[in-house]
Amino acid sequence: MVITFYFLLFKQLKRGKYWLCIQFKTEASPQMSTLKHLEVPRRLLFAARKHLNVSGFSSLHTASNCSVELHSQEEEVVIALGSNVGDRLHNFKEALKLMKKSGIQITRHACLYETAPAYVTDQPRFINSAVRAVTKLGPHELLAALKKIEKDLGRTDGIRYGPRPIDLDILFYGKFKVRSDILTVPHERIWERPFVMAPLMDLLGSAIDSDTVASWHSFSGHSGGLSGLWEKLGGESLIGVEGMYRVMPVANGLLDWSRRTSVMGILNLTPDSFSDGGKFQSVKSAVSQVRLMLSEGADMIDIGAQSTRPMASRISVEEELGRLIPVLEAVTAMPEVDGKVISVDTFYSEVASEAVSRGAHVINDVSAGQLDPNMFKVIADLDVPYVAMHMRGDPCTMQNSENLKYDNVCEEVSSELYSRVREAELSGIPAWRIIIDPGIGFSKKTEDNLDLLTGLPEIRAEIGKRSLAISHAPILIGPSRKRFLGEICSRPVAVERDPATIASVTTGVLGGANIVRVHNVKDNLDAVKLCDAIPRQKSSSIKFRK
């Protein structure tokens, strides 16, 4: 039988001596057990340090609270974040940056929630989330690092559960239970707080992908683990009620995409787009078209200065900016765009950066970072929502025979799109800023496009097996006037495909699409309103198939 021992040495502040806590576990009994607490004089602490370093342990670490901890490897942790004072989103962004600088490497992000305050109810609403991370900091060192971040971001002592610019709590630390005067892990109130459990489940899902995650489930004391506890609290039915909403930060506000479907109007500034190439190349004509789409009820405007139709030639960054910037500046100056979202359709990181600096709120990348290796890093720094679309190859190659091969298009699109989103997340783009697009019309045959339109629940389910947070992300679809509609309906002229577009948008929205990208705003908005009026499951509440 293999017995693994863990040593924690804590300084007792009043008497100047150290407590040595010896814990162990066995293969047969993986739960941590305490063997003995011993009072250790200071001289024996240094003898223990020397012996353990010789024995292969990495080091002894002294935290600012005078606890001394021994650990020999990186540990996975879960940290909850909350804020309800000042610029809440800025507080989150700065906290994540400071965590990274402190040796806390974030690997996964939960969704973002706006929640009513708990316990002390007479205070502003919170935003809450959580992250999974790895760190070599011991539990008390980690606590000290998080407390310093809270202090650096302006938190001061105040009433318990009261307002705070940032609140950082350790929910889990490796496979360990920690009990001391200043730290309890797992956090003792996880199980009673929906605003903690919701982001925690985003990070874990129902899959137990490691021994560490298995231990977190076991700590709950519930036969069904954390998943069972979440369902006992109310689970997904709590989202949208009880003052808790899943939201995305966009254009200085918070978008709850589950309440209604958003309509994104298309503005092509290109001479060669398949539907309206050359119609809106002047600033005057572009502004006029934006004004029309806004008057017809568009929530978002997506501006593209580079054609991505099949076989389109790629233009340079400079040429794309030359087309885009004059129109973008004119559009953002329009009084009518107040409260609306401006998106820029580009796969160049330089264009993305310049567009955001000129007032764009969202970057829509048909390549999901494949055509510019700097895109993810730039978007992470820009801190704006990012549409990651599925495409194989580039516009010149996406419709070749190799890129059109699928055994199961929904499964393969889900897997390939998730791999891009996962890389984006590891590059620093939080899950709460990601929008996913299955790429209708891009490296797809007609039957593939139809499968995707009717298979949005399957796409969410497939992604949900890998990340529950990403599976909850808004889904954008863009079937408008595309060739497959013309093939089915015998409409070779793109502008004659609006009725087919309305039918495809209706299918997508009923299947869970949250944003529809269209040329004809007026008629598609009517279809969207009708779909939203039909009682059905929320797109974020789809039950995942096993």
Coordinates of C-alpha atoms in Angstrom, one line a residue, residues 239-481:
I239 CA -30.7 31.8 -14.6
G240 CA -32.9 34.7 -15.7
V241 CA -34.9 34.6 -12.4
E242 CA -34.0 35.3 -8.8
G243 CA -32.0 38.3 -9.9
M244 CA -29.3 36.3 -11.7
Y245 CA -28.6 36.8 -15.4
R246 CA -25.9 35.4 -17.7
V247 CA -24.5 38.5 -19.5
M248 CA -21.8 39.6 -22.0
P249 CA -20.1 43.0 -21.6
V250 CA -20.5 45.0 -24.9
A251 CA -20.6 48.7 -25.7
N252 CA -20.4 49.8 -22.1
G253 CA -23.4 47.7 -21.1
L254 CA -24.3 44.1 -20.3
L255 CA -26.1 42.0 -22.9
D256 CA -28.5 39.3 -21.7
W257 CA -28.8 37.4 -25.0
S258 CA -31.3 34.9 -23.6
R259 CA -34.1 37.6 -23.4
R260 CA -34.5 38.1 -27.1
T261 CA -32.7 37.5 -30.4
S262 CA -30.5 40.3 -31.7
V263 CA -30.6 41.3 -35.3
M264 CA -27.2 42.3 -36.9
G265 CA -27.4 44.3 -40.1
I266 CA -24.7 43.7 -42.8
L267 CA -22.8 46.6 -44.3
N268 CA -20.4 45.5 -47.0
L269 CA -17.9 48.2 -48.1
T270 CA -16.4 45.9 -50.8
P271 CA -16.7 46.0 -54.6
D272 CA -17.0 42.2 -54.9
S273 CA -19.3 40.9 -52.1
F274 CA -21.7 38.3 -53.5
S275 CA -24.9 40.2 -52.6
D276 CA -24.3 43.9 -52.6
G277 CA -20.7 44.4 -53.7
G278 CA -20.0 48.0 -54.8
K279 CA -23.3 49.5 -53.5
F280 CA -21.9 51.1 -50.3
Q281 CA -18.3 52.1 -51.1
S282 CA -18.9 55.8 -50.6
V283 CA -19.2 57.2 -47.1
K284 CA -22.5 58.8 -48.0
S285 CA -24.1 55.6 -49.3
A286 CA -22.8 53.6 -46.4
V287 CA -24.2 56.0 -43.8
S288 CA -27.5 56.0 -45.6
Q289 CA -27.7 52.2 -45.5
V290 CA -26.8 52.2 -41.8
R291 CA -29.5 54.7 -41.1
L292 CA -32.0 52.5 -43.0
M293 CA -31.1 49.4 -41.1
L294 CA -31.3 51.2 -37.7
S295 CA -34.7 52.6 -38.6
E296 CA -35.9 49.1 -39.4
G297 CA -34.8 47.9 -36.0
A298 CA -31.3 46.6 -36.2
D299 CA -29.6 46.0 -32.8
M300 CA -26.1 45.7 -34.3
I301 CA -24.3 46.8 -37.5
D302 CA -21.5 44.6 -38.9
I303 CA -19.1 46.5 -41.1
G304 CA -16.9 44.5 -43.5
A305 CA -14.2 46.0 -45.8
Q306 CA -12.8 42.7 -47.1
S307 CA -14.9 40.2 -49.1
T308 CA -14.9 36.6 -47.8
R309 CA -17.1 35.2 -50.6
P310 CA -15.7 31.9 -52.1
M311 CA -12.5 32.6 -54.2
A312 CA -12.3 36.2 -53.0
S313 CA -8.8 37.7 -53.3
R314 CA -7.3 38.9 -50.1
I315 CA -6.5 42.6 -49.8
S316 CA -3.8 44.1 -47.5
V317 CA -4.3 45.6 -44.1
E318 CA -3.7 49.1 -45.5
E319 CA -6.3 48.7 -48.2
E320 CA -8.9 47.3 -45.8
L321 CA -8.3 50.2 -43.3
G322 CA -8.6 52.6 -46.2
R323 CA -12.1 51.4 -47.0
L324 CA -13.1 50.9 -43.3
I325 CA -12.0 53.9 -41.3
P326 CA -13.8 56.8 -43.0
V327 CA -17.1 54.9 -42.9
L328 CA -16.6 53.7 -39.3
E329 CA -15.8 57.2 -38.1
A330 CA -18.9 58.5 -39.9
V331 CA -21.1 55.7 -38.5
T332 CA -20.0 56.1 -34.9
A333 CA -20.7 59.8 -35.1
M334 CA -24.4 59.2 -36.1
P335 CA -26.8 60.0 -33.3
E336 CA -28.9 57.0 -34.3
V337 CA -26.2 54.6 -33.3
D338 CA -26.4 55.5 -29.6
G339 CA -27.2 52.4 -27.7
K340 CA -26.5 50.2 -30.7
V341 CA -23.5 47.8 -31.2
I342 CA -21.0 48.3 -34.0
S343 CA -19.1 45.2 -35.1
V344 CA -16.2 45.0 -37.6
D345 CA -15.8 42.0 -39.8
T346 CA -12.0 41.3 -40.2
F347 CA -9.4 38.6 -39.8
Y348 CA -6.5 41.0 -39.4
S349 CA -5.4 41.9 -35.9
E350 CA -4.2 45.3 -37.0
V351 CA -7.6 46.2 -38.4
A352 CA -9.2 44.9 -35.2
S353 CA -7.1 47.1 -33.0
E354 CA -7.6 50.2 -35.2
A355 CA -11.3 49.6 -35.4
V356 CA -11.8 49.3 -31.7
S357 CA -9.8 52.5 -31.2
R358 CA -12.2 54.2 -33.5
G359 CA -15.3 53.1 -31.7
A360 CA -16.1 49.5 -32.8
H361 CA -17.5 47.3 -30.0
V362 CA -17.2 43.8 -31.4
I363 CA -14.7 42.0 -33.7
N364 CA -16.2 39.4 -36.0
D365 CA -13.4 37.0 -37.3
V366 CA -14.5 34.5 -40.0
S367 CA -11.2 32.6 -39.4
A368 CA -11.3 32.3 -35.6
G369 CA -7.7 33.4 -35.4
Q370 CA -6.4 31.1 -38.1
L371 CA -5.4 33.8 -40.6
D372 CA -3.5 36.1 -38.2
P373 CA -1.5 34.5 -35.4
N374 CA -1.6 37.8 -33.4
M375 CA -5.4 38.0 -33.4
F376 CA -6.1 36.3 -30.0
K377 CA -3.5 38.3 -28.2
V378 CA -4.7 41.5 -29.6
I379 CA -8.3 40.8 -28.8
A380 CA -7.4 39.8 -25.2
D381 CA -5.8 43.2 -24.8
L382 CA -8.7 45.0 -26.5
D383 CA -11.1 43.4 -24.1
V384 CA -14.1 43.4 -26.5
P385 CA -16.5 40.6 -27.5
Y386 CA -15.0 38.3 -30.2
V387 CA -17.0 36.3 -32.7
A388 CA -15.1 33.1 -33.5
M389 CA -16.5 31.5 -36.7
H390 CA -15.8 28.0 -38.1
M391 CA -14.1 27.9 -41.4
R392 CA -11.6 25.5 -43.0
G393 CA -8.8 27.1 -45.0
D394 CA -9.4 30.6 -46.3
P395 CA -11.9 32.1 -48.7
C396 CA -9.8 31.0 -51.6
T397 CA -9.6 27.3 -50.5
M398 CA -12.6 26.8 -48.2
Q399 CA -14.8 25.2 -50.9
N400 CA -12.2 22.8 -52.2
S401 CA -13.0 19.1 -52.0
E402 CA -10.8 18.4 -49.0
N403 CA -12.4 21.2 -46.9
L404 CA -15.9 19.9 -47.7
K405 CA -15.4 16.4 -46.2
Y406 CA -17.5 15.7 -43.1
D407 CA -18.7 12.5 -41.5
N408 CA -20.9 14.4 -39.0
V409 CA -20.8 18.1 -39.7
C410 CA -22.3 19.2 -36.4
E411 CA -19.8 17.1 -34.4
E412 CA -16.8 18.1 -36.4
V413 CA -17.7 21.8 -36.6
S414 CA -18.2 21.7 -32.8
S415 CA -14.9 20.1 -32.2
E416 CA -12.9 22.3 -34.6
L417 CA -14.6 25.5 -33.4
Y418 CA -14.1 24.6 -29.8
S419 CA -10.3 24.0 -30.4
R420 CA -10.1 27.6 -31.7
V421 CA -12.1 29.0 -28.8
R422 CA -10.0 27.0 -26.3
E423 CA -6.8 28.6 -27.8
A424 CA -8.5 32.0 -27.6
E425 CA -9.3 31.4 -23.9
L426 CA -5.8 30.3 -23.1
S427 CA -4.6 33.5 -24.8
G428 CA -6.6 35.6 -22.3
I429 CA -10.0 36.0 -24.0
P430 CA -12.5 35.1 -21.2
A431 CA -15.4 32.8 -22.1
W432 CA -17.8 35.7 -21.2
R433 CA -16.5 37.7 -24.2
I434 CA -16.8 34.9 -26.8
I435 CA -19.6 34.5 -29.4
I436 CA -19.6 31.3 -31.5
D437 CA -20.6 31.1 -35.2
P438 CA -20.9 27.7 -37.0
G439 CA -19.9 29.3 -40.3
I440 CA -22.9 28.6 -42.5
G441 CA -21.7 28.8 -46.1
F442 CA -18.0 28.6 -45.2
S443 CA -16.4 25.3 -46.2
K444 CA -19.8 23.7 -46.2
K445 CA -22.0 21.9 -48.8
T446 CA -25.7 22.7 -49.1
E447 CA -26.7 19.7 -47.0
D448 CA -24.1 20.7 -44.4
N449 CA -25.6 24.1 -44.1
L450 CA -29.0 22.6 -43.5
D451 CA -27.6 20.2 -40.9
L452 CA -26.1 23.2 -39.0
L453 CA -29.2 25.2 -39.1
T454 CA -31.3 22.4 -37.6
G455 CA -28.4 21.2 -35.4
L456 CA -27.6 24.1 -33.2
P457 CA -28.8 22.2 -30.1
E458 CA -26.4 19.4 -31.0
I459 CA -23.6 21.9 -31.4
R460 CA -24.2 23.3 -28.0
A461 CA -24.3 19.8 -26.6
E462 CA -21.1 18.8 -28.2
I463 CA -19.3 21.9 -27.0
G464 CA -20.8 21.3 -23.6
K465 CA -18.9 18.0 -23.3
R466 CA -15.7 20.0 -23.3
S467 CA -16.7 23.3 -21.7
L468 CA -20.1 24.2 -20.2
A469 CA -19.2 27.9 -20.2
I470 CA -18.5 28.0 -23.9
S471 CA -21.6 26.0 -24.6
H472 CA -23.6 28.8 -23.0
A473 CA -22.0 31.4 -25.3
P474 CA -24.3 33.3 -27.7
I475 CA -24.6 31.7 -31.1
L476 CA -24.5 33.9 -34.2
I477 CA -25.7 32.6 -37.6
G478 CA -25.3 34.2 -41.0
P479 CA -27.3 32.4 -43.7
S480 CA -28.5 35.6 -45.4
R481 CA -28.8 35.3 -49.2

